Structures are given as C-alpha cells and as structure tokens.
mmCIF file of C-alpha atoms in Angstrom:
data_model
loop_
_atom_site.group_PDB
_atom_site.id
_atom_site.type_symbol
_atom_site.label_atom_id
_atom_site.label_comp_id
_atom_site.label_asym_id
_atom_site.label_seq_id
_atom_site.Cartn_x
_atom_site.Cartn_y
_atom_site.Cartn_z
ATOM 1 C CA UNK A 1 0.274 0.148 -0.054
ATOM 2 C CA UNK A 2 2.966 2.362 0.000
ATOM 3 C CA UNK A 3 1.833 3.332 -3.379
ATOM 4 C CA UNK A 4 -1.519 4.616 -1.811
ATOM 5 C CA UNK A 5 0.061 6.697 0.529
ATOM 6 C CA UNK A 6 2.217 8.656 -2.076
ATOM 7 C CA UNK A 7 -0.796 9.038 -4.057
ATOM 8 C CA UNK A 8 -2.417 10.901 -1.156
ATOM 9 C CA UNK A 9 0.489 13.003 -0.571
ATOM 10 C CA UNK A 10 0.666 13.931 -4.080
ATOM 11 C CA UNK A 11 -3.205 14.334 -4.886
ATOM 12 C CA UNK A 12 -4.757 15.679 -1.820
ATOM 13 C CA UNK A 13 -7.410 14.265 0.726
ATOM 14 C CA UNK A 14 -10.427 15.902 -1.354
ATOM 15 C CA UNK A 15 -9.242 14.086 -4.626
ATOM 16 C CA UNK A 16 -9.151 11.076 -2.851
ATOM 17 C CA UNK A 17 -12.435 11.250 -0.954
ATOM 18 C CA UNK A 18 -14.331 12.140 -4.037
ATOM 19 C CA UNK A 19 -13.147 9.588 -5.825
ATOM 20 C CA UNK A 20 -13.787 6.908 -3.340
ATOM 21 C CA UNK A 21 -17.390 8.526 -2.790
ATOM 22 C CA UNK A 22 -18.243 7.887 -6.333
ATOM 23 C CA UNK A 23 -16.805 4.219 -6.198
ATOM 24 C CA UNK A 24 -17.737 3.017 -2.804
ATOM 25 C CA UNK A 25 -20.658 4.966 -1.548
ATOM 26 C CA UNK A 26 -23.131 2.907 -4.068
ATOM 27 C CA UNK A 27 -22.143 -0.299 -2.750
ATOM 28 C CA UNK A 28 -22.718 1.145 1.126
ATOM 29 C CA UNK A 29 -25.873 2.750 0.039
ATOM 30 C CA UNK A 30 -26.822 -0.623 -1.607
ATOM 31 C CA UNK A 31 -26.093 -2.592 1.776
ATOM 32 C CA UNK A 32 -27.651 -0.454 4.015
ATOM 33 C CA UNK A 33 -30.766 0.039 2.091
ATOM 34 C CA UNK A 34 -31.119 -3.926 1.861
ATOM 35 C CA UNK A 35 -31.020 -3.722 5.556
ATOM 36 C CA UNK A 36 -33.796 -1.229 5.955
ATOM 37 C CA UNK A 37 -31.573 1.654 6.843
ATOM 38 C CA UNK A 38 -32.036 4.882 5.960
ATOM 39 C CA UNK A 39 -30.069 7.352 3.479
ATOM 40 C CA UNK A 40 -28.478 9.278 6.548
ATOM 41 C CA UNK A 41 -27.581 6.137 8.091
ATOM 42 C CA UNK A 42 -25.688 4.897 4.756
ATOM 43 C CA UNK A 43 -24.232 8.372 4.850
ATOM 44 C CA UNK A 44 -23.080 8.297 8.544
ATOM 45 C CA UNK A 45 -21.760 4.902 8.375
ATOM 46 C CA UNK A 46 -19.528 5.418 4.950
ATOM 47 C CA UNK A 47 -18.299 8.663 6.148
ATOM 48 C CA UNK A 48 -16.791 6.743 9.211
ATOM 49 C CA UNK A 49 -15.606 3.904 6.961
ATOM 50 C CA UNK A 50 -13.679 6.303 5.062
ATOM 51 C CA UNK A 51 -11.854 7.913 7.982
ATOM 52 C CA UNK A 52 -10.861 4.364 9.136
ATOM 53 C CA UNK A 53 -9.714 3.638 5.985
ATOM 54 C CA UNK A 54 -7.449 6.444 5.797
ATOM 55 C CA UNK A 55 -6.300 5.848 9.109
ATOM 56 C CA UNK A 56 -5.445 2.129 7.804
ATOM 57 C CA UNK A 57 -3.502 3.560 4.865
ATOM 58 C CA UNK A 58 -1.571 6.102 6.917
ATOM 59 C CA UNK A 59 -0.297 3.680 9.361
ATOM 60 C CA UNK A 60 0.916 1.468 6.673
ATOM 61 C CA UNK A 61 -0.869 -1.445 8.511
ATOM 62 C CA UNK A 62 -3.264 -2.280 5.330
ATOM 63 C CA UNK A 63 -2.174 -5.065 3.100
ATOM 64 C CA UNK A 64 -5.550 -5.727 1.097
ATOM 65 C CA UNK A 65 -6.253 -8.339 -1.631
ATOM 66 C CA UNK A 66 -9.340 -6.849 -2.386
ATOM 67 C CA UNK A 67 -10.244 -3.479 -4.326
ATOM 68 C CA UNK A 68 -10.829 -0.043 -1.958
ATOM 69 C CA UNK A 69 -14.297 -0.389 -2.670
ATOM 70 C CA UNK A 70 -14.830 -3.808 -1.231
ATOM 71 C CA UNK A 71 -12.544 -2.941 1.423
ATOM 72 C CA UNK A 72 -14.594 0.098 2.546
ATOM 73 C CA UNK A 73 -17.708 -1.953 2.342
ATOM 74 C CA UNK A 74 -16.191 -4.270 4.883
ATOM 75 C CA UNK A 75 -15.554 -1.494 7.422
ATOM 76 C CA UNK A 76 -18.986 -0.313 6.819
ATOM 77 C CA UNK A 77 -20.366 -3.831 7.583
ATOM 78 C CA UNK A 78 -18.911 -3.798 11.020
ATOM 79 C CA UNK A 79 -19.965 -0.296 11.657
ATOM 80 C CA UNK A 80 -23.313 -1.377 10.916
ATOM 81 C CA UNK A 81 -23.140 -4.308 13.156
ATOM 82 C CA UNK A 82 -22.046 -2.144 15.970
ATOM 83 C CA UNK A 83 -24.654 0.475 15.368
ATOM 84 C CA UNK A 84 -27.492 -2.343 14.905
ATOM 85 C CA UNK A 85 -26.300 -4.719 17.057
ATOM 86 C CA UNK A 86 -29.511 -6.956 16.667
ATOM 87 C CA UNK A 87 -28.905 -7.150 12.950
ATOM 88 C CA UNK A 88 -25.589 -9.051 13.672
ATOM 89 C CA UNK A 89 -26.750 -12.552 12.560
ATOM 90 C CA UNK A 90 -28.044 -11.283 9.518
ATOM 91 C CA UNK A 91 -24.834 -9.619 8.054
ATOM 92 C CA UNK A 92 -22.637 -12.270 6.223
ATOM 93 C CA UNK A 93 -18.625 -11.030 6.496
ATOM 94 C CA UNK A 94 -16.228 -13.008 4.211
ATOM 95 C CA UNK A 95 -12.661 -14.135 4.814
ATOM 96 C CA UNK A 96 -11.373 -10.509 4.207
ATOM 97 C CA UNK A 97 -14.125 -8.638 6.021
ATOM 98 C CA UNK A 98 -13.885 -10.818 9.145
ATOM 99 C CA UNK A 99 -10.119 -9.908 9.583
ATOM 100 C CA UNK A 100 -10.974 -6.247 9.716
ATOM 101 C CA UNK A 101 -10.723 -4.338 13.091
ATOM 102 C CA UNK A 102 -12.247 -0.987 13.860
ATOM 103 C CA UNK A 103 -10.035 0.971 16.063
ATOM 104 C CA UNK A 104 -11.440 0.504 19.975
ATOM 105 C CA UNK A 105 -11.098 4.137 20.694
ATOM 106 C CA UNK A 106 -13.006 5.342 17.346
ATOM 107 C CA UNK A 107 -16.160 6.691 19.184
ATOM 108 C CA UNK A 108 -15.687 9.395 21.825
ATOM 109 C CA UNK A 109 -16.775 9.375 25.056
ATOM 110 C CA UNK A 110 -18.666 12.252 26.343
ATOM 111 C CA UNK A 111 -15.998 13.348 28.567
ATOM 112 C CA UNK A 112 -13.616 13.137 25.774
ATOM 113 C CA UNK A 113 -15.855 15.211 23.482
ATOM 114 C CA UNK A 114 -16.020 17.821 26.501
ATOM 115 C CA UNK A 115 -12.316 18.022 26.637
ATOM 116 C CA UNK A 116 -12.123 18.449 22.697
ATOM 117 C CA UNK A 117 -14.422 21.172 22.782
ATOM 118 C CA UNK A 118 -12.582 22.790 25.371
ATOM 119 C CA UNK A 119 -9.054 22.574 23.926
ATOM 120 C CA UNK A 120 -10.582 23.380 20.774
ATOM 121 C CA UNK A 121 -11.904 26.896 22.421
ATOM 122 C CA UNK A 122 -8.184 27.711 23.996
ATOM 123 C CA UNK A 123 -6.122 27.162 20.903
ATOM 124 C CA UNK A 124 -6.397 25.228 17.401
ATOM 125 C CA UNK A 125 -3.034 26.040 16.340
ATOM 126 C CA UNK A 126 -1.194 23.380 18.729
ATOM 127 C CA UNK A 127 -3.734 20.841 17.639
ATOM 128 C CA UNK A 128 -3.269 21.518 14.125
ATOM 129 C CA UNK A 129 0.376 20.805 14.381
ATOM 130 C CA UNK A 130 -0.011 17.933 16.464
ATOM 131 C CA UNK A 131 -2.400 16.490 13.903
ATOM 132 C CA UNK A 132 0.043 17.109 11.045
ATOM 133 C CA UNK A 133 2.793 15.093 13.042
ATOM 134 C CA UNK A 134 0.587 12.249 14.308
ATOM 135 C CA UNK A 135 -2.515 11.646 12.251
ATOM 136 C CA UNK A 136 -1.164 12.872 8.853
ATOM 137 C CA UNK A 137 2.012 11.209 9.477
ATOM 138 C CA UNK A 138 4.274 14.546 7.882
ATOM 139 C CA UNK A 139 7.670 14.931 8.133
ATOM 140 C CA UNK A 140 9.024 17.763 10.000
ATOM 141 C CA UNK A 141 10.295 19.126 6.773
ATOM 142 C CA UNK A 142 6.523 19.252 5.668
ATOM 143 C CA UNK A 143 5.341 20.668 8.796
ATOM 144 C CA UNK A 144 7.881 23.349 8.735
ATOM 145 C CA UNK A 145 6.846 24.559 5.488
ATOM 146 C CA UNK A 146 3.376 24.094 6.367
ATOM 147 C CA UNK A 147 3.407 26.187 9.172
ATOM 148 C CA UNK A 148 5.940 28.541 8.474
ATOM 149 C CA UNK A 149 8.717 27.563 11.006
ATOM 150 C CA UNK A 150 12.326 28.134 9.977
ATOM 151 C CA UNK A 151 14.006 24.873 10.562
ATOM 152 C CA UNK A 152 13.036 21.248 11.295
ATOM 153 C CA UNK A 153 14.616 21.773 14.677
ATOM 154 C CA UNK A 154 12.523 24.639 15.572
ATOM 155 C CA UNK A 155 9.297 22.813 14.368
ATOM 156 C CA UNK A 156 10.114 19.775 16.640
ATOM 157 C CA UNK A 157 10.967 21.822 19.757
ATOM 158 C CA UNK A 158 7.279 23.364 18.811
ATOM 159 C CA UNK A 159 5.805 19.977 18.723
ATOM 160 C CA UNK A 160 7.102 18.995 22.072
ATOM 161 C CA UNK A 161 5.983 22.385 23.743
ATOM 162 C CA UNK A 162 2.386 21.860 22.063
ATOM 163 C CA UNK A 163 2.230 18.644 23.838
ATOM 164 C CA UNK A 164 3.179 20.019 26.865
ATOM 165 C CA UNK A 165 0.709 22.750 26.775
ATOM 166 C CA UNK A 166 -2.267 20.742 25.792
ATOM 167 C CA UNK A 167 -1.302 18.185 28.507
ATOM 168 C CA UNK A 168 -1.197 21.173 30.839
ATOM 169 C CA UNK A 169 -4.430 22.197 29.851
ATOM 170 C CA UNK A 170 -6.105 18.722 30.257
ATOM 171 C CA UNK A 171 -4.428 17.993 33.411
ATOM 172 C CA UNK A 172 -6.079 21.242 34.871
ATOM 173 C CA UNK A 173 -9.405 20.521 33.347
ATOM 174 C CA UNK A 174 -9.260 17.137 34.796
ATOM 175 C CA UNK A 175 -8.516 18.176 38.072
ATOM 176 C CA UNK A 176 -11.613 20.311 37.843
ATOM 177 C CA UNK A 177 -13.679 17.550 36.393
ATOM 178 C CA UNK A 178 -12.602 15.366 39.281
ATOM 179 C CA UNK A 179 -12.093 12.609 36.895
ATOM 180 C CA UNK A 180 -8.231 11.542 37.378
ATOM 181 C CA UNK A 181 -7.307 8.727 35.315
ATOM 182 C CA UNK A 182 -4.910 6.879 37.866
ATOM 183 C CA UNK B 1 15.924 22.053 24.936
ATOM 184 C CA UNK B 2 14.597 22.678 28.477
ATOM 185 C CA UNK B 3 14.129 20.117 30.971
ATOM 186 C CA UNK B 4 10.545 19.880 30.867
ATOM 187 C CA UNK B 5 10.305 19.393 27.238
ATOM 188 C CA UNK B 6 13.127 16.837 27.091
ATOM 189 C CA UNK B 7 11.148 14.889 29.807
ATOM 190 C CA UNK B 8 8.371 15.154 26.789
ATOM 191 C CA UNK B 9 10.469 13.880 24.319
ATOM 192 C CA UNK B 10 11.574 11.057 26.786
ATOM 193 C CA UNK B 11 7.855 10.148 27.229
ATOM 194 C CA UNK B 12 7.140 10.099 23.674
ATOM 195 C CA UNK B 13 10.281 7.620 23.150
ATOM 196 C CA UNK B 14 9.061 5.174 25.864
ATOM 197 C CA UNK B 15 5.497 5.441 24.650
ATOM 198 C CA UNK B 16 6.185 4.649 21.018
ATOM 199 C CA UNK B 17 8.703 2.056 21.683
ATOM 200 C CA UNK B 18 11.717 3.742 20.587
ATOM 201 C CA UNK B 19 13.846 3.525 23.442
ATOM 202 C CA UNK B 20 16.707 0.974 23.972
ATOM 203 C CA UNK B 21 15.782 -1.694 26.218
ATOM 204 C CA UNK B 22 18.000 -0.110 28.780
ATOM 205 C CA UNK B 23 16.701 3.365 28.578
ATOM 206 C CA UNK B 24 13.257 2.044 28.854
ATOM 207 C CA UNK B 25 14.105 0.077 32.089
ATOM 208 C CA UNK B 26 15.740 3.553 33.520
ATOM 209 C CA UNK B 27 12.486 5.329 32.450
ATOM 210 C CA UNK B 28 10.544 2.782 34.295
ATOM 211 C CA UNK B 29 12.642 2.900 37.516
ATOM 212 C CA UNK B 30 12.191 6.757 37.289
ATOM 213 C CA UNK B 31 8.534 6.456 36.998
ATOM 214 C CA UNK B 32 8.359 4.312 39.948
ATOM 215 C CA UNK B 33 10.053 6.819 42.185
ATOM 216 C CA UNK B 34 8.501 9.665 40.671
ATOM 217 C CA UNK B 35 4.819 9.865 40.981
ATOM 218 C CA UNK B 36 4.588 13.514 38.934
ATOM 219 C CA UNK B 37 6.113 11.716 35.919
ATOM 220 C CA UNK B 38 4.153 8.813 36.278
ATOM 221 C CA UNK B 39 1.219 11.279 35.909
ATOM 222 C CA UNK B 40 2.750 13.216 33.080
ATOM 223 C CA UNK B 41 2.948 9.639 31.012
ATOM 224 C CA UNK B 42 -0.493 8.901 31.642
ATOM 225 C CA UNK B 43 -1.480 12.505 30.553
ATOM 226 C CA UNK B 44 0.555 12.350 27.640
ATOM 227 C CA UNK B 45 -0.881 8.914 26.329
ATOM 228 C CA UNK B 46 -4.292 10.844 26.860
ATOM 229 C CA UNK B 47 -3.291 13.741 24.586
ATOM 230 C CA UNK B 48 -2.173 11.503 22.106
ATOM 231 C CA UNK B 49 -5.783 10.005 21.933
ATOM 232 C CA UNK B 50 -7.355 13.461 21.997
ATOM 233 C CA UNK B 51 -5.137 14.597 18.980
ATOM 234 C CA UNK B 52 -6.380 11.446 17.229
ATOM 235 C CA UNK B 53 -10.282 12.244 18.265
ATOM 236 C CA UNK B 54 -9.418 16.030 16.992
ATOM 237 C CA UNK B 55 -8.226 15.137 13.666
ATOM 238 C CA UNK B 56 -10.825 12.286 13.236
ATOM 239 C CA UNK B 57 -13.434 15.335 13.490
ATOM 240 C CA UNK B 58 -11.581 17.281 11.395
ATOM 241 C CA UNK B 59 -11.295 14.613 8.712
ATOM 242 C CA UNK B 60 -14.953 13.844 8.799
ATOM 243 C CA UNK B 61 -15.876 17.668 8.300
ATOM 244 C CA UNK B 62 -13.495 17.397 4.947
ATOM 245 C CA UNK B 63 -15.646 14.462 3.776
ATOM 246 C CA UNK B 64 -18.833 15.988 4.806
ATOM 247 C CA UNK B 65 -17.690 18.749 2.275
ATOM 248 C CA UNK B 66 -17.117 16.162 -0.541
ATOM 249 C CA UNK B 67 -20.537 14.826 0.173
ATOM 250 C CA UNK B 68 -22.111 18.709 -0.189
ATOM 251 C CA UNK B 69 -20.273 19.000 -3.176
ATOM 252 C CA UNK B 70 -21.298 15.737 -4.790
ATOM 253 C CA UNK B 71 -24.779 16.202 -3.844
ATOM 254 C CA UNK B 72 -25.176 19.688 -5.160
ATOM 255 C CA UNK B 73 -22.786 19.411 -8.360
ATOM 256 C CA UNK B 74 -25.153 19.353 -11.514
ATOM 257 C CA UNK B 75 -22.523 16.812 -13.297
ATOM 258 C CA UNK B 76 -23.512 14.234 -10.766
ATOM 259 C CA UNK B 77 -27.186 14.240 -11.071
ATOM 260 C CA UNK B 78 -27.010 10.659 -12.579
ATOM 261 C CA UNK B 79 -24.788 9.291 -9.309
ATOM 262 C CA UNK B 80 -27.506 11.204 -6.998
ATOM 263 C CA UNK B 81 -30.197 9.336 -8.843
ATOM 264 C CA UNK B 82 -28.557 6.196 -8.547
ATOM 265 C CA UNK B 83 -27.921 6.712 -4.544
ATOM 266 C CA UNK B 84 -31.534 7.769 -4.293
ATOM 267 C CA UNK B 85 -33.285 4.940 -6.000
ATOM 268 C CA UNK B 86 -31.942 2.540 -3.081
ATOM 269 C CA UNK B 87 -34.133 4.785 -0.436
ATOM 270 C CA UNK B 88 -36.900 5.320 -2.844
ATOM 271 C CA UNK B 89 -38.868 2.369 -1.543
#
C-alpha cells in the first residue's frame, strides 16, 4: 500500500475522497438500504468508514487483496453491526471482511468530547500542528513548510511545546472535573 | 531544549517503543519513584488519543464537504439518482 500513501500526498485528501465517494458509496448505500436503513444511516456509516480507511492507509498497516471499494464496504458492515447489534446474525462477512478491525477508541466518550471542545476553544494551532505530525504523518520538513517555521529543529521543539501545553490544559481540566485517570 | 520538553520527548520515545531496552528500564524506574512523572506519562498518552479524536473530527468535516459538493454538483445528477433509488421504496 506504499503507493497509496504517496498517492494521497501527491493528490490531496479531497481528490481521494471524491473518487472513493463515487466508487464506494453506491455499494454501501445498497447494503444499508437492503437492511432497511435510511440514506442518513448510509451516509454516517460511509463517512466513518472513510476515516477508518484513511487511518489504515496512513499507518501503513493495510495489505489488502481486494479492491478499495470492497474493503470500505467491509468496514461499513462492521460499523453497521456495531450500530444495530440486533442485525448481527443477518450480516454475512467473508474472510477478508472478518479480518477487519475497527479501532477500539474510535467513538469518543462524553468526557472526551467535552475535553475536545475545551481544547478547541483554547487554541487550534497546537492541535493542528499535532494533527500534522501524528495523524497525517507529515515529516518535520513538511510541517515546517506548512506552518512557516524556520527549521525542522524549531518545528520539532514546537511539537513538544504543544504537547506540553495541551497536556497541562487537560491536567487542569481533569482536576476540575475530578475524574483523574489513575 | 529545556528539561520539561526533554521529559516530553523521553516520554514520547518510551510510549512509542523507540527507547533502547536499557533506557526504557531506567525510565520505568524513574516513574516508580516519581509520581508526577507517572502522571505526566498517563496524561501524554491521553493527549495522543485526543489529537487522534480531534483529527478524526477534522477529517470528517472534510468528507462532509465532499458529500455536499457531490450532492449539489449538476454534473453528478446521475450519481445522485442512483443513490436515491436505493432509498425510494
């Protein structure tokens, strides 16, 4: 899947998602409508499936023997089962689909959502910088260009500063929420 | 880098498994005797998760924009028709 990562960097995510929408959404919509789901259900599940697909590409832990559309449909089936557990026995998964794992931490808790909103209010720049490093897996070089830092060294220092800043904010907030994790 | 930032870097190396076995052992020993370091490690782990959750939200809004575009673009009428047909019953 190395080629796909390079493809994303070369094109951009919008181009990739547009292409995947056209190719994979009809299959997910067919699956959901067959199970008496709504268009809104199909949309929600498909969008989450795209996010999970993207993450699997970015961490390079994706080796698939089927087409991208088929793989995305597989993720969507898992999400469907998760959402409508009663339908579990009616959804058949093939061998490739059975291997698919949805990240355990995918759906945020109420407390996590609260923290996120709070962090966004106190400053997006650090979150964006950390996203670039850890989620989009950009190199220090790419991040310095994107954020306008003079060198990769100062970008890396900035990354640690941001981690510290966000950590200290969450610490404060956690104390005030009295839900210490330890 | 100042000490506090070095600690963050060390914690990152430790959590991501990039530390040598010896350094990792030393770091664990430090954690045992230093409750504030222990807390910081737990917190930093939590931050990586929060960054992931934040990033997912951003990515989803990007995907939502693609959805809106496709569902409003006159050139994509045939595609829409195909989708709506599934839900017309």
